[in-house]
Coordinates of C-alpha atoms in Angstrom, one line a residue:
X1 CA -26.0 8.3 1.6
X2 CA -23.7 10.6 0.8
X3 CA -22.9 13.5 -2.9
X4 CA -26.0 15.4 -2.1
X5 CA -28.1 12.0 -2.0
X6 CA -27.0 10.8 -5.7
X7 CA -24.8 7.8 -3.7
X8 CA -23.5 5.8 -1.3
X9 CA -20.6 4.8 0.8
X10 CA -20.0 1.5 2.8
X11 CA -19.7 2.8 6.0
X12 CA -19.5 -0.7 8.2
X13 CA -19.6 -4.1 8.0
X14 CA -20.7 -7.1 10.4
X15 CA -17.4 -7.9 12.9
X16 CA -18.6 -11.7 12.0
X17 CA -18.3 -11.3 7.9
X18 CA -15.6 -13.7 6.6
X19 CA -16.2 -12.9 2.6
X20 CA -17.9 -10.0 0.9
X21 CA -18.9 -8.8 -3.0
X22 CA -19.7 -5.3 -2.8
X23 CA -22.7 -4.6 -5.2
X24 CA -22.1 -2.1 -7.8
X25 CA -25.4 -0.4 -6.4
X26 CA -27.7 0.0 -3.5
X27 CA -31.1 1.0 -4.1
X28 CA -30.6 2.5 -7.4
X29 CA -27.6 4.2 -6.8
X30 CA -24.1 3.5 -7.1
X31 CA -22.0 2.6 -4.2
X32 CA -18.9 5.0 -4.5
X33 CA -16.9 4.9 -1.5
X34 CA -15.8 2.5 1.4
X35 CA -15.8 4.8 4.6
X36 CA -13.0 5.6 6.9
X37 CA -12.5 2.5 9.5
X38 CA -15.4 0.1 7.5
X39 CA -13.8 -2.8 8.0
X40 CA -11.7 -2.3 11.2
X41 CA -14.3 -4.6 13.4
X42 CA -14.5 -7.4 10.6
X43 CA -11.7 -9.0 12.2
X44 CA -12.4 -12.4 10.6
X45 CA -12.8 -11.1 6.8
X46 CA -10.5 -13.4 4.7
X47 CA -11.7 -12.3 1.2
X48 CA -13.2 -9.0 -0.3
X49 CA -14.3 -7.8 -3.6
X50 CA -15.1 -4.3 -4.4
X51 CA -17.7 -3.0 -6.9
X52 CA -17.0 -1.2 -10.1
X53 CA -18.3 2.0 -8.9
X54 CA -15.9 2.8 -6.1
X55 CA -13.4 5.4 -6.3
X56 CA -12.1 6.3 -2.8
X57 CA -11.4 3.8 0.2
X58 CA -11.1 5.7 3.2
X59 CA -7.8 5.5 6.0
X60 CA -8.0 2.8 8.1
X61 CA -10.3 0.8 6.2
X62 CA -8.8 -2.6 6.7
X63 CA -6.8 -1.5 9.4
X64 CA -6.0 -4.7 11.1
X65 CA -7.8 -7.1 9.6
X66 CA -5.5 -10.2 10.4
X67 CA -7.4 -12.6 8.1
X68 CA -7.7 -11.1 4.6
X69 CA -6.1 -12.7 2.2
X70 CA -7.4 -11.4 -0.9
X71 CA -9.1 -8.5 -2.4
X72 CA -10.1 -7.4 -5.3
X73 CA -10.4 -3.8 -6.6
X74 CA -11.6 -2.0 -9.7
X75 CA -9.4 0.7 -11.8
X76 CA -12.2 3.0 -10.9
X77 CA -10.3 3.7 -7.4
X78 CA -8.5 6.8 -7.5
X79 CA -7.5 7.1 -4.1
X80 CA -6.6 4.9 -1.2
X81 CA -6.4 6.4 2.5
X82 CA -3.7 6.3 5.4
X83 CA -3.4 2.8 7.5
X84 CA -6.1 1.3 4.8
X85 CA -4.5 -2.0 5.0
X86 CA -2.1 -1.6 8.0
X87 CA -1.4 -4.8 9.8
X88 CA -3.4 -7.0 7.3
X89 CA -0.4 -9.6 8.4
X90 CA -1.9 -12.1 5.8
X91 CA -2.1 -10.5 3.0
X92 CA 1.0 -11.4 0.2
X93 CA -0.1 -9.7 -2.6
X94 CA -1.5 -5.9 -3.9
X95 CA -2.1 -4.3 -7.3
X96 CA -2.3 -0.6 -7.2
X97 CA -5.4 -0.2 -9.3
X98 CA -4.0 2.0 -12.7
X99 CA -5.5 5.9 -11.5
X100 CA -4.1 5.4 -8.0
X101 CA -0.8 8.2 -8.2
X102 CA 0.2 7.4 -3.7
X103 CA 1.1 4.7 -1.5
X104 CA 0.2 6.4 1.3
X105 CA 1.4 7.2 4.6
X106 CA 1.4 3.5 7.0
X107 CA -0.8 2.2 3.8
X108 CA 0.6 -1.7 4.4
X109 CA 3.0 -1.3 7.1
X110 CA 3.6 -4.5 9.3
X111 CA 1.8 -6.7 6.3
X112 CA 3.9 -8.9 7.5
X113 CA 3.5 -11.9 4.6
X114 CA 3.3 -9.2 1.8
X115 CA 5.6 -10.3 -0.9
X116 CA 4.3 -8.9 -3.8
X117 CA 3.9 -5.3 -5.2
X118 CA 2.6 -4.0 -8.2
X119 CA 2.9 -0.3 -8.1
X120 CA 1.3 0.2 -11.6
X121 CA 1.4 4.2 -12.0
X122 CA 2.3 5.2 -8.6
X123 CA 4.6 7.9 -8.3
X124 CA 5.0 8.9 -4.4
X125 CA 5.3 6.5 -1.6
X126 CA 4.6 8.0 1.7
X127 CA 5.8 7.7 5.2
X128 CA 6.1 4.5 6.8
X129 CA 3.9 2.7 3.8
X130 CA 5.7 -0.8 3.9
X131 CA 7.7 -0.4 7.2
X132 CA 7.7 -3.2 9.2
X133 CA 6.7 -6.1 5.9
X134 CA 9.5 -8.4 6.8
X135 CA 8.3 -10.8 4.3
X136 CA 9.4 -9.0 1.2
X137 CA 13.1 -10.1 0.0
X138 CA 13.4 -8.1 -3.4
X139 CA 12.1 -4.2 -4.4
X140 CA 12.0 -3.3 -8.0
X141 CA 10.1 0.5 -8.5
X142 CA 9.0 1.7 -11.4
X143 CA 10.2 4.3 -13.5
X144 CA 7.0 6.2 -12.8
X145 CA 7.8 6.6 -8.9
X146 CA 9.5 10.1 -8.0
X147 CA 9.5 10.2 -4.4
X148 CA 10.1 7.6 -1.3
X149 CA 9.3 9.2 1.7
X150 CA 10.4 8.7 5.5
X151 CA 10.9 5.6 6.7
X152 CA 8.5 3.8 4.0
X153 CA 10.4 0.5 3.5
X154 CA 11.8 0.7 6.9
X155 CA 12.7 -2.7 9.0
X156 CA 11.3 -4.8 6.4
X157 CA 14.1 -7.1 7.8
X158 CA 13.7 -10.1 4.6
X159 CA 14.7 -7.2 2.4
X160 CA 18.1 -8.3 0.4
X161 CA 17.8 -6.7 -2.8
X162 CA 16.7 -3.0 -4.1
X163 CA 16.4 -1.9 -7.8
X164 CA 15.0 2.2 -7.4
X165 CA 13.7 3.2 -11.1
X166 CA 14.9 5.8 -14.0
X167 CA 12.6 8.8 -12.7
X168 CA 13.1 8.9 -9.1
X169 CA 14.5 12.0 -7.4
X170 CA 14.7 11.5 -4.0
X171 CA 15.0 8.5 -1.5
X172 CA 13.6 10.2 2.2
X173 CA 15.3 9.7 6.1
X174 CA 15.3 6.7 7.1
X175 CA 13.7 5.0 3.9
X176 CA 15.6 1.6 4.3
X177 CA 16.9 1.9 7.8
X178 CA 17.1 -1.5 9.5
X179 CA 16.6 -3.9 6.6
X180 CA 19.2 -6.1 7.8
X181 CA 19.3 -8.3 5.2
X182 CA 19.7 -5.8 2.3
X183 CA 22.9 -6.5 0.5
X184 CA 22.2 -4.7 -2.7
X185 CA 21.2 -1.2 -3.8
X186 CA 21.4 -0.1 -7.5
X187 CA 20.3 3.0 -8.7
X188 CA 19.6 4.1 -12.5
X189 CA 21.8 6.1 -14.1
X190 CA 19.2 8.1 -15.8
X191 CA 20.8 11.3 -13.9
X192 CA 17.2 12.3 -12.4
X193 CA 18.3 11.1 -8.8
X194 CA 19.1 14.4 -6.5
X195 CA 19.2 12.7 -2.6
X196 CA 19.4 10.5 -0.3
X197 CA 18.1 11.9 3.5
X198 CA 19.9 11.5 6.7
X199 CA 19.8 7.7 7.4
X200 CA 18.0 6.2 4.8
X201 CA 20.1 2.7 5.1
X202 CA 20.8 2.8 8.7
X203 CA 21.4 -0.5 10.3
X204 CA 21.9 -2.4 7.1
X205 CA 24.4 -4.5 8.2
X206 CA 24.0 -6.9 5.6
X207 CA 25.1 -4.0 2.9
X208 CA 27.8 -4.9 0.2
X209 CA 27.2 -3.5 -3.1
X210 CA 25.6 -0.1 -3.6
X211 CA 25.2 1.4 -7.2
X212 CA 24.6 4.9 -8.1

């Protein structure tokens, strides 16, 4: 029970759940938030779906939960914690829900069979978000997305082709270091791109064509 008693948050789940429907409410009152760690000991949760009510999941939620495959969120969810669905390594598809503005920092790194992105109205990526998800070949951001930060798309080693969008300003150290199979950069020529940090395609031995 948490806002001064007027709601609640998940705060855990059983480690043996495989599939869950979160109910919009729990004893009269909405369910709001999915707590820091909730799922971390469901380690044999293959499918989720998240009530209308919730707007915050907490870091670490999903952290390592090997099984899930799908989930499903509301547009209610305005923000999405650090690690939330780290090492979710069969997981192949996301859709940022429309009033989430960050990836944030390790939110999907080593998802390893993540292939699919949509960043909807995203506009920062954070550190290490999608390192280590060597199943994703091609990148295309959105115009909405300013910033990618340290290391996010680092060593996702199936990487081969990167399309960065009209609006963004700066590409962080070591943003695309060790994609080994990246071949392809283009940048817009919008004129809003400032810089690229120390290393950012580091180890991209695969590099032939960069456009900026």
């Amino acid at each position: 029970l948490i806002g001064n008693g007027s709601e609640y948050q998940l705060s855990s789940v059983s480690p043996t759940l495989e599939s869950i429907v979160l109910q919009d409410s729990y004893r009269g009152k909405p369910v709001t938030q999915i707590g820091e760690g909730a799922f971390r000991r469901a380690s044999k949760i293959e499918e989720v779906v998240v009530g209308k009510y919730v707007v915050e999941i907490g870091s670490m939620a999903f952290f390592n939960c090997g099984y899930l495959t799908k989930i499903e969120l509301p547009d209610t969810i305005e923000t999405i914690g650090e690690a939330a669905f780290q090492a979710c390594k069969l997981l192949t598809e996301f859709t940022f829900p429309s009033k989430v503005k960050t990836a944030s920092k390790s939110m999907f790194a080593y998802c390893r069979e993540l292939t699919t992105i949509n960043f909807n109205n995203v506009t920062a990526i954070d550190e290490l978000a999608f390192s280590g998800c060597s199943a994703l070949t091609s990148l295309e951001l959105s115009d909405k997305i300013i910033t990618v930060g340290k290391g996010a798309f680092r060593d996702c080693t199936a990487l081969e082709t990167v399309k960065l969008g009209g609006n963004l300003k700066y590409v962080a150290i070591q943003a695309f270091s060790d994609c080994s199979s990246l071949s392809k950069v283009i940048f817009s020529d919008s004129g809003n791109f400032k810089q690229i940090g120390d290393s950012a395609f580091r180890n991209c031995t695969a590099l032939t064509s960069v456009t900026l």
